[in-house]
Short mmCIF file of C-alpha atoms in Angstrom, two decimals:
data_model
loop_
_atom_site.label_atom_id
_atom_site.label_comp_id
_atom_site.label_asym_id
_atom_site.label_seq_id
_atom_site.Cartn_x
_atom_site.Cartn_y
_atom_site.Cartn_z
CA UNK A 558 -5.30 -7.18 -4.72
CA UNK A 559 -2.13 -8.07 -5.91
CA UNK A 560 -0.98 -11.02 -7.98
CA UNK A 561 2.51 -12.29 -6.76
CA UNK A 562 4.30 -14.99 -9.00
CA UNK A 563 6.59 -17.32 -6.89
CA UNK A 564 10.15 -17.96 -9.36
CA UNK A 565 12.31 -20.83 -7.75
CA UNK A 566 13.29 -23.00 -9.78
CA UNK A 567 12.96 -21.67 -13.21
CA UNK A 568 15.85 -20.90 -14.54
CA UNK A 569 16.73 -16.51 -15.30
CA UNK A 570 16.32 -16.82 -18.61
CA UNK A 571 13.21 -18.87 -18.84
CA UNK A 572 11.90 -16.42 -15.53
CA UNK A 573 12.33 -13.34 -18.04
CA UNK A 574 9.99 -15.27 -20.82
CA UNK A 575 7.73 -16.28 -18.22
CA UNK A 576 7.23 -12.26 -17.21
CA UNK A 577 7.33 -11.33 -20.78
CA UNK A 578 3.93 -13.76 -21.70
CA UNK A 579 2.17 -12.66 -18.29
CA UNK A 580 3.01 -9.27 -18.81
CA UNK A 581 0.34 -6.87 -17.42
CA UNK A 582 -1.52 -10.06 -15.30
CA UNK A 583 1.68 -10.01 -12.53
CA UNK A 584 2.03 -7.43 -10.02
CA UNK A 585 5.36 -8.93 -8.12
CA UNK A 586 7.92 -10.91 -9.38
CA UNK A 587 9.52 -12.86 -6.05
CA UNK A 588 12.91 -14.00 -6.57
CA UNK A 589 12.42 -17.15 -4.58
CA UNK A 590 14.34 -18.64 -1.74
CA UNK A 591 16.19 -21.55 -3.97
CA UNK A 592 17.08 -19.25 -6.76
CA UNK A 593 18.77 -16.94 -4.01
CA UNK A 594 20.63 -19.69 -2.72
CA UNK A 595 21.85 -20.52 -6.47
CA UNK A 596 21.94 -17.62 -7.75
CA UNK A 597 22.15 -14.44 -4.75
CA UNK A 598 21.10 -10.98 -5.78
CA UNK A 599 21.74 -11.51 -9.49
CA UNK A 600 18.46 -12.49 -10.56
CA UNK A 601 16.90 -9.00 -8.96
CA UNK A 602 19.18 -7.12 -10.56
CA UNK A 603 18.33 -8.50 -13.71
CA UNK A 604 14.88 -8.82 -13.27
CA UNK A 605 14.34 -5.33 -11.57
CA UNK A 606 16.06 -3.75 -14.86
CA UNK A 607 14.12 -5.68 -17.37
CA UNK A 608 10.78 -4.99 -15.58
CA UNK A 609 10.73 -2.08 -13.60
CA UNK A 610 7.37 -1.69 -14.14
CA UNK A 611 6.68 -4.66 -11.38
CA UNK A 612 7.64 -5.08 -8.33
CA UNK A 613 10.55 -7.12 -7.24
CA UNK A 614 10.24 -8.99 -3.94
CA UNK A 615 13.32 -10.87 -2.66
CA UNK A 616 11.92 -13.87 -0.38
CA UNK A 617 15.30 -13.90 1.46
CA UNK A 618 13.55 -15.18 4.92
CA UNK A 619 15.90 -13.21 6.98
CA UNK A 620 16.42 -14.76 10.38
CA UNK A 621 19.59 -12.87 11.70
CA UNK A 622 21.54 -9.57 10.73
CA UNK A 623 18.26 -8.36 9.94
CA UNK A 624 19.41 -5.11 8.85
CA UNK A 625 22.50 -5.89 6.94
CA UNK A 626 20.94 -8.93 4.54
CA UNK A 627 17.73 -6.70 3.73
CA UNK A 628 19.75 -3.98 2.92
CA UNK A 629 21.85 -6.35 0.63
CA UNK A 630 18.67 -7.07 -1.23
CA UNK A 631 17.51 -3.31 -1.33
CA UNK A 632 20.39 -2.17 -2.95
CA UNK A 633 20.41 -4.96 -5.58
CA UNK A 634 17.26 -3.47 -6.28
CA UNK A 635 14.23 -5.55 -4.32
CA UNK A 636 11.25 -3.30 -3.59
CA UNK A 637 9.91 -5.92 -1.06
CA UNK A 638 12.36 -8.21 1.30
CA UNK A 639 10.88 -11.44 3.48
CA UNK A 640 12.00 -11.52 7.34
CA UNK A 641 10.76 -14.73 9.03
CA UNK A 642 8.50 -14.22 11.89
CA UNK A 643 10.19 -16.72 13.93
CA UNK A 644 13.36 -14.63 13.90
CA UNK A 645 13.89 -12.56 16.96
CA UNK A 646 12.36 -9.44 16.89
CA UNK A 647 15.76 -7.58 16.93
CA UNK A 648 15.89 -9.01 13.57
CA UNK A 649 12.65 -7.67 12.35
CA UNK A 650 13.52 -3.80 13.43
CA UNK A 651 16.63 -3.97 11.64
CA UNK A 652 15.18 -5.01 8.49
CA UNK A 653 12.16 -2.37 9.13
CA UNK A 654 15.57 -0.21 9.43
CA UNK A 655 16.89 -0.82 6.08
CA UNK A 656 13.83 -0.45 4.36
CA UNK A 657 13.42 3.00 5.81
CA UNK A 658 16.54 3.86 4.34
CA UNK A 659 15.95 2.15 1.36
CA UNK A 660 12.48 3.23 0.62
CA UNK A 661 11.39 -0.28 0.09
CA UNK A 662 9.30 -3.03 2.20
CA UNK A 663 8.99 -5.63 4.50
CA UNK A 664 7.47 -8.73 4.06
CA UNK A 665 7.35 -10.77 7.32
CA UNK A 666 6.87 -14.56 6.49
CA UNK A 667 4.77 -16.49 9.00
CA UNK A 668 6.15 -20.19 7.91
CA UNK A 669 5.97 -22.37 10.72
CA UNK A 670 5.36 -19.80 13.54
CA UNK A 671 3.42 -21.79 16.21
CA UNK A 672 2.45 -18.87 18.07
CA UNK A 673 0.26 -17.16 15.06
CA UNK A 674 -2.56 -14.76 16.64
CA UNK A 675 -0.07 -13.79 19.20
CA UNK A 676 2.82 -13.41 16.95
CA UNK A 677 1.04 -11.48 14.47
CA UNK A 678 -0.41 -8.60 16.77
CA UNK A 679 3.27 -8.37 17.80
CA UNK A 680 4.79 -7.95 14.40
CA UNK A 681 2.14 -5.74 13.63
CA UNK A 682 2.85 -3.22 16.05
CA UNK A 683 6.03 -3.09 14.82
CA UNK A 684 5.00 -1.48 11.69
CA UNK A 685 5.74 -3.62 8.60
CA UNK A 686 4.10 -3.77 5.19
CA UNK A 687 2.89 -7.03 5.06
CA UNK A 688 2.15 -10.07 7.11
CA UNK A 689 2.04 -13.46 5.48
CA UNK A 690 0.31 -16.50 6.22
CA UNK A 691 2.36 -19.23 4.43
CA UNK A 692 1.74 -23.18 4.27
CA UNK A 693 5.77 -24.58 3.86
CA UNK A 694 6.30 -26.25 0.43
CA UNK A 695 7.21 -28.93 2.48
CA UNK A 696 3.80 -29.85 4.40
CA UNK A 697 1.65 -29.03 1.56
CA UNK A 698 1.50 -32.77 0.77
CA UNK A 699 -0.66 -33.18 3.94
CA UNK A 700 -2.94 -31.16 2.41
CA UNK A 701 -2.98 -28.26 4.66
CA UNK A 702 -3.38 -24.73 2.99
CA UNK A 703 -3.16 -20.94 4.26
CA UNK A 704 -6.95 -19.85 4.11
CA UNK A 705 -7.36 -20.98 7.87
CA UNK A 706 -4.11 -19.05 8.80
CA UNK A 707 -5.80 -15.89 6.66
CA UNK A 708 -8.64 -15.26 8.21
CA UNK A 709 -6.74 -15.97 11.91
CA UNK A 710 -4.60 -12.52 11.28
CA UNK A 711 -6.89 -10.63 9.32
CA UNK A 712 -8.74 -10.38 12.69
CA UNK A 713 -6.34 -9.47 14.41
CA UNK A 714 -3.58 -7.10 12.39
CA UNK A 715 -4.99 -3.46 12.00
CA UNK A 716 -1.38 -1.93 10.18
CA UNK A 717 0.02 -4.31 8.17
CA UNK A 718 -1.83 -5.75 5.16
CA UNK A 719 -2.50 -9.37 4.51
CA UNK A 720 -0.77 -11.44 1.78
CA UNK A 721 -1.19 -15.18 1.32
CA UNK A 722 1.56 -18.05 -0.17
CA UNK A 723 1.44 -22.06 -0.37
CA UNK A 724 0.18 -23.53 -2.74
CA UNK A 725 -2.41 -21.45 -3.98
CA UNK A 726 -4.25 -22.59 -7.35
CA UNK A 727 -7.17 -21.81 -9.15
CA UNK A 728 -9.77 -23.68 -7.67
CA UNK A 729 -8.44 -22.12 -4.24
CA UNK A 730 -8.50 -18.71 -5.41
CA UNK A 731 -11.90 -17.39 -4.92
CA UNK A 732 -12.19 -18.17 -1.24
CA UNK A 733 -9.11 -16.76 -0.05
CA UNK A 734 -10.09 -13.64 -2.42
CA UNK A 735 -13.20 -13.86 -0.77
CA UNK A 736 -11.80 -13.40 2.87
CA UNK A 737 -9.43 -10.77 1.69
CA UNK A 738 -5.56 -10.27 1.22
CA UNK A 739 -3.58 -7.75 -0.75
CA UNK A 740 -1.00 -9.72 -1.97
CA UNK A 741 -2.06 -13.54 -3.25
CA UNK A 742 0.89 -15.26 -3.85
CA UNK A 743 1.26 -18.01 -6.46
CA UNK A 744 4.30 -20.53 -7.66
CA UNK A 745 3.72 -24.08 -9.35
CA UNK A 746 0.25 -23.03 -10.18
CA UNK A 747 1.24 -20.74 -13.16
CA UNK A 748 4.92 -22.03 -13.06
CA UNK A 749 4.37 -25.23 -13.76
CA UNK A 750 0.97 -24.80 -16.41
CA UNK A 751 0.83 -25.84 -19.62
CA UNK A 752 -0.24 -22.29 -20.66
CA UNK A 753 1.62 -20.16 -18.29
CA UNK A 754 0.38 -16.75 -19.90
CA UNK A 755 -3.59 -17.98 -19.61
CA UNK A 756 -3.34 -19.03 -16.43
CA UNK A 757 -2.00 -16.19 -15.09
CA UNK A 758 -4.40 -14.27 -16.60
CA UNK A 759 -7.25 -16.14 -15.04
CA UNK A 760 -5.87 -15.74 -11.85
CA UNK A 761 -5.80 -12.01 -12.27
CA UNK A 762 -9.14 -12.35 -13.23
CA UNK A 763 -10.19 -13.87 -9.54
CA UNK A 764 -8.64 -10.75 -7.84
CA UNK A 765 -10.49 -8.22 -9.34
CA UNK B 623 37.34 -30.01 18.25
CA UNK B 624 37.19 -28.05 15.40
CA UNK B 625 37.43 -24.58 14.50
CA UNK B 626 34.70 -23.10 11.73
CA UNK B 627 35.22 -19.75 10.66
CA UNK B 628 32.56 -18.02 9.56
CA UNK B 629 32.82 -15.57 6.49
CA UNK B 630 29.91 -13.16 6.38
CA UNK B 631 30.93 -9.90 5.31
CA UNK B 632 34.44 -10.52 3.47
CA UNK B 633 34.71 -10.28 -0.45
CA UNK B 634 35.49 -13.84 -2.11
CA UNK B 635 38.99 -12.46 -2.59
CA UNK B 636 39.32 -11.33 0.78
CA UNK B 637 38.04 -15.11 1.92
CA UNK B 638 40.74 -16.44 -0.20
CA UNK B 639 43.64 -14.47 1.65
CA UNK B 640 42.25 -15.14 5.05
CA UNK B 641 42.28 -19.17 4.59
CA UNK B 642 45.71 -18.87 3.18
CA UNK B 643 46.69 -17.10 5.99
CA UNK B 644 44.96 -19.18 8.82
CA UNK B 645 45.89 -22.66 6.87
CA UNK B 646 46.36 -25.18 9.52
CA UNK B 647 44.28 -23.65 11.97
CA UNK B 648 40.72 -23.74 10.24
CA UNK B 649 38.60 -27.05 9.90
CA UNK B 650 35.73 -25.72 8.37
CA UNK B 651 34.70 -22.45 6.32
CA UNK B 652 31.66 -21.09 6.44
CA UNK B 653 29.52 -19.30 3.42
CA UNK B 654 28.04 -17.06 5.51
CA UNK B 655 24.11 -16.32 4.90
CA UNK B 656 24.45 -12.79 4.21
CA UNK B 657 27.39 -13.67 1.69
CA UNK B 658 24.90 -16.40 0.10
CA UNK B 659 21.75 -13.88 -0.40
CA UNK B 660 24.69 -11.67 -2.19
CA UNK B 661 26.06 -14.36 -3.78
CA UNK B 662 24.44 -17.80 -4.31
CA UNK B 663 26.92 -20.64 -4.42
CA UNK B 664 29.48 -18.89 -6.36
CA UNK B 665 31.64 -18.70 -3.10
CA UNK B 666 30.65 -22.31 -2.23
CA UNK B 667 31.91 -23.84 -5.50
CA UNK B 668 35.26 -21.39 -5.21
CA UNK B 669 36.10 -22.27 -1.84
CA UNK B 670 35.51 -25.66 -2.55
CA UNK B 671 37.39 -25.54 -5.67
CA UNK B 672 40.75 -23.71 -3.54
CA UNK B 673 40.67 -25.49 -0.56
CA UNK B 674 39.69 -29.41 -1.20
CA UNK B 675 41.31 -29.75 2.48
CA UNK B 676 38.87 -27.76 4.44
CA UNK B 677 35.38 -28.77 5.24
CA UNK B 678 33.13 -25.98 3.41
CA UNK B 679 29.88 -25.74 5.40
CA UNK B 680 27.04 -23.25 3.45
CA UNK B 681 25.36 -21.48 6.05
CA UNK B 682 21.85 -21.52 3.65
CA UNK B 683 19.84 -21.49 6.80
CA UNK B 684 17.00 -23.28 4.97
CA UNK B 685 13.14 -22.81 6.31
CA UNK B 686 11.70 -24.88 3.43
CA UNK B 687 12.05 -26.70 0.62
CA UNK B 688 15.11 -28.75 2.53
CA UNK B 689 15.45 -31.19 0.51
CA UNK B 690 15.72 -28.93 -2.83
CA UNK B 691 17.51 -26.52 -1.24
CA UNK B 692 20.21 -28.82 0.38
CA UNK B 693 20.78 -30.38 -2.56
CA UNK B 694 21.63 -27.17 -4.39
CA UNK B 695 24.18 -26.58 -1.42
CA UNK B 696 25.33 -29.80 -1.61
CA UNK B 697 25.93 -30.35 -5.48
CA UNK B 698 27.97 -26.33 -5.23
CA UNK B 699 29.95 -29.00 -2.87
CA UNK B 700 29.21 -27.36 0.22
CA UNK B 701 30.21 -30.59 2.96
CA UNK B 702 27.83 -29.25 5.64
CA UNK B 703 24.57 -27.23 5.36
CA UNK B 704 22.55 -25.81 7.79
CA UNK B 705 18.59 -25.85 8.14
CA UNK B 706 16.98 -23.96 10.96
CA UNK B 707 15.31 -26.03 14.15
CA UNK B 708 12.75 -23.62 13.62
CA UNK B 709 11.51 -25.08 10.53
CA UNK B 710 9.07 -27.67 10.42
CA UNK B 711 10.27 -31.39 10.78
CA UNK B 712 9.56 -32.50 7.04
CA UNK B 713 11.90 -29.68 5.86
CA UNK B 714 14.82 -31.03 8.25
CA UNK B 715 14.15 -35.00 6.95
CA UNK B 716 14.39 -33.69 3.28
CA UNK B 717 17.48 -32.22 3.77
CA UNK B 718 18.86 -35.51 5.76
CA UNK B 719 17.37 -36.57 2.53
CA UNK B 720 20.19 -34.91 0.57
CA UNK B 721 22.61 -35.46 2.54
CA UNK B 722 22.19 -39.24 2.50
CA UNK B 723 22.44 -39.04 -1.56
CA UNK B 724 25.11 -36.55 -1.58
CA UNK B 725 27.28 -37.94 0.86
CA UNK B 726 26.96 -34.89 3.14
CA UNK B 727 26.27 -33.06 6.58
CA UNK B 728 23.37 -31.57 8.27
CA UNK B 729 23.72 -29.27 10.80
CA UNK B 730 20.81 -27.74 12.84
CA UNK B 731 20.81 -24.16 13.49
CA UNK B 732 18.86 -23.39 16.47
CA UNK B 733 18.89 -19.88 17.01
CA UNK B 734 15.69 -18.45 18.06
CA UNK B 735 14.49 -21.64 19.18
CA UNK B 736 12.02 -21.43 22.02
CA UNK B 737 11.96 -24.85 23.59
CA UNK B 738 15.04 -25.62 23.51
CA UNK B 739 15.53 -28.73 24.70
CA UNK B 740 12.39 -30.32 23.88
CA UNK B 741 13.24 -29.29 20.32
CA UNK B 742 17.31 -30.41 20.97
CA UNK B 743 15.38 -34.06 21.64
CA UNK B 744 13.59 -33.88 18.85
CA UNK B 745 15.61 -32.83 16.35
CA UNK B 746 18.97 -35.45 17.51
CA UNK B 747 16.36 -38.22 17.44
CA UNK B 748 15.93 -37.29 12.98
CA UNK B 749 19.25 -37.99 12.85
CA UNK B 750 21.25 -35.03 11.92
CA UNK B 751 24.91 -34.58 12.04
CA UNK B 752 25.20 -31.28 14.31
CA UNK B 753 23.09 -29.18 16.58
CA UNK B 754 24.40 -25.85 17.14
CA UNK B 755 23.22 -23.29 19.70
CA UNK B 756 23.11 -20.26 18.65
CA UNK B 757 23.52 -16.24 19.92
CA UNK B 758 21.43 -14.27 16.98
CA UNK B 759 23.77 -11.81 15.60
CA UNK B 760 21.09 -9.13 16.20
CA UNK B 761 20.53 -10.26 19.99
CA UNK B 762 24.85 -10.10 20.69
CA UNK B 763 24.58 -6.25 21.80
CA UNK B 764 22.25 -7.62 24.71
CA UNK B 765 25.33 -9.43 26.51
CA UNK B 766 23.45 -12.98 25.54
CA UNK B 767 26.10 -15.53 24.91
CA UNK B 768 25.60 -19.00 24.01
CA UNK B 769 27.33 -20.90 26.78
CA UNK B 770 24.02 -21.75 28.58
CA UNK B 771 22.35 -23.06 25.60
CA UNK B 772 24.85 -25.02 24.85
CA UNK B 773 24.96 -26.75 28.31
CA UNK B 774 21.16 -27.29 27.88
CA UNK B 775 22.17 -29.43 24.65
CA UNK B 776 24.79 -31.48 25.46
CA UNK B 777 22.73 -32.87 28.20
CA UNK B 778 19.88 -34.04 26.25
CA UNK B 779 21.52 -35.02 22.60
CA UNK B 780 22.57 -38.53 21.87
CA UNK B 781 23.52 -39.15 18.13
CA UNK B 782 24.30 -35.90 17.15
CA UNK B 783 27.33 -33.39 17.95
CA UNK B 784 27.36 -30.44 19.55
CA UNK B 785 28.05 -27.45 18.26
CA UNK B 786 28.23 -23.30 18.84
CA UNK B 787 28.21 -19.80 17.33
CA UNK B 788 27.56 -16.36 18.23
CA UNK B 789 30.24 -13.80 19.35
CA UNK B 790 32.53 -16.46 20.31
CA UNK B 791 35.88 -14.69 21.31
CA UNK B 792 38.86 -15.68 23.14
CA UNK B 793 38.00 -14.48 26.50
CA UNK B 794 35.17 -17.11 25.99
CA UNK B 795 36.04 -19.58 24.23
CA UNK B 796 37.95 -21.58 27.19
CA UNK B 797 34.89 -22.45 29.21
CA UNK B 798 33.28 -23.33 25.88
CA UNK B 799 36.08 -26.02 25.35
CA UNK B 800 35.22 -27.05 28.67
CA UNK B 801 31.78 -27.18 28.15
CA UNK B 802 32.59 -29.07 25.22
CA UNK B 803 31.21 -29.28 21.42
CA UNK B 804 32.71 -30.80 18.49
CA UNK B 805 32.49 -27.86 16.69
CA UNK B 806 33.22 -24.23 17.33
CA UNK B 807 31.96 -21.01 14.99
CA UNK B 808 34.10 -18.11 15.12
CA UNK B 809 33.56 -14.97 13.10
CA UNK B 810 34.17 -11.39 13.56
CA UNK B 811 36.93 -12.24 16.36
CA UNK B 812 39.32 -13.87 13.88
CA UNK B 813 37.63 -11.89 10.60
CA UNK B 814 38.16 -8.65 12.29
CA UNK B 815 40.99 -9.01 14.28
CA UNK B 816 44.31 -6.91 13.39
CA UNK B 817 46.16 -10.00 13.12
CA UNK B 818 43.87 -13.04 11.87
CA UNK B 819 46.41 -15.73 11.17
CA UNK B 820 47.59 -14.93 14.79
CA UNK B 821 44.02 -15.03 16.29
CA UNK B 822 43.20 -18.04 14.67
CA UNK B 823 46.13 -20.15 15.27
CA UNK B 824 45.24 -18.58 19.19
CA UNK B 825 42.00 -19.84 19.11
CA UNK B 826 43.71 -22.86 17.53
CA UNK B 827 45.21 -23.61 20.19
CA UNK B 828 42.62 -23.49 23.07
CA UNK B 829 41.20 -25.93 21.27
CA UNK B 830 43.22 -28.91 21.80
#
């Protein structure tokens, strides 16, 4: 299992300290969605030369020109690029496409897909890296979280592997660890700690 | 009626050239999303900066996080951004959110939207500024235009405009006019045309 530390609205700068005290705890550093919008590609760049001992995943959530945006964020040096799963699936073969190319991998996003079961054994056939069940920023205030939408595609996807993103924390951990996913994905929970190197270490901790 | 150009694959300096050259004849530029995932909001705040007369319209396509990530768009001085109808409803209220307190425009993106029109009622009922129909780039090759969708729309929407995008050229754009929609995207038919000033004041002109 693979830790996965959600950077959106930290600044470069303070994202490079925050990698340098959980150093050896974090397996993927995501450039998030707002700090692509801000910032673009820069941030990967940097962060894929100051670290290239973890792996870089640009959440991108590519809905269109599938193969020409995730081979923008291959070639600034991603190693893993979100496509949403809503997006056609013309869109999710040309980013497949890139990655080839690219050696790199696709993360398909499941945000808001109504469809899930269904829409999962279809992006699965398709053949991409990872499938991930993801409560929106923007509902978790109703209290909804992912573990429900976790154990609805680890039923059902036999190629891809399971990852896992919305508000994760610590006291959330163990059961979705306990149902299984290779990539647990966590933002304001270490982000936003007092002790930002312990807690990721903790975390870690649960995954093993 | 106006005319939105949208600027995908251009360098900033190459954006620069083509508004001076199609001055008059573009309303609105868009930051296209796969210049935003290279570039964040540099272009935004450059265009902006160059062409106070045009409407600048930041093509973020957000999926979360709307009212953080409109903002951002928003404070580059983007005067339109665009969330997708895919996303869940709290996402499109907090980026009608932003707009309120920035003083700008929302406009819904609908490509890939399955229920169209129950979505379309849904959606102008928020209050947002535009709904656009949309032909994914990555579905164009099929023959799919967006003339149909469009139709669909402007039958059902009350408060908000109309508006359209996706391989709009000008053997098409005629019964688009029409049709009708306050707002018309054009990209690779003026972007890549031998002659874009020509094109665009062309298209221009069919629209009035």
């Amino acid at each position: 299992m693979k830790l996965q530390i959600a950077l959106d609205t930290l600044s470069l700068e303070e994202c490079i300290i925050l990698l340098e005290q959980t150093k050896g705890n974090v397996d993927i550093a995501e450039v998030g969605t707002p700090f692509i919008i801000e910032e673009g590609m820069r941030p990967v760049r940097e962060l894929k030369k100051r670290f290239p001992e973890i792996e870089i995943l640009a959440d991108t959530k590519i809905m269109d020109a599938g193969e020409l945006e995730a081979s923008s964020a291959f070639k600034a040096g991603a190693d893993i690029v979100t496509v949403l799963g809503v997006s056609n699936d013309e869109t999710i073969l040309g980013a497949i496409k890139a990655a080839k190319q690219h050696g790199g991998k696709i993360m398909i996003d499941m945000i808001a897909v109504k469809n899930l079961v269904e829409r999962a054994k279809e992006i699965d056939a398709m053949g991409v890296d990872y499938i991930c069940v993801h409560t929106a920023f923007d509902v978790q205030k109703s209290g909804k979280d992912p573990l429900d939408e976790l154990k609805m595609i680890n039923k059902v996807i036999c190629n891809a592997k399971s990852a896992v993103a919305g508000g994760v924390k610590l006291s959330t951990i163990d059961e979705i660890v306990e149902e299984g996913a290779e990539i647990i994905v966590v933002g304001g929970a270490i982000c936003n700690a007092e002790n930002k190197s312990e807690t990721a270490k903790e975390m870690k901790k649960h995954l093993q």
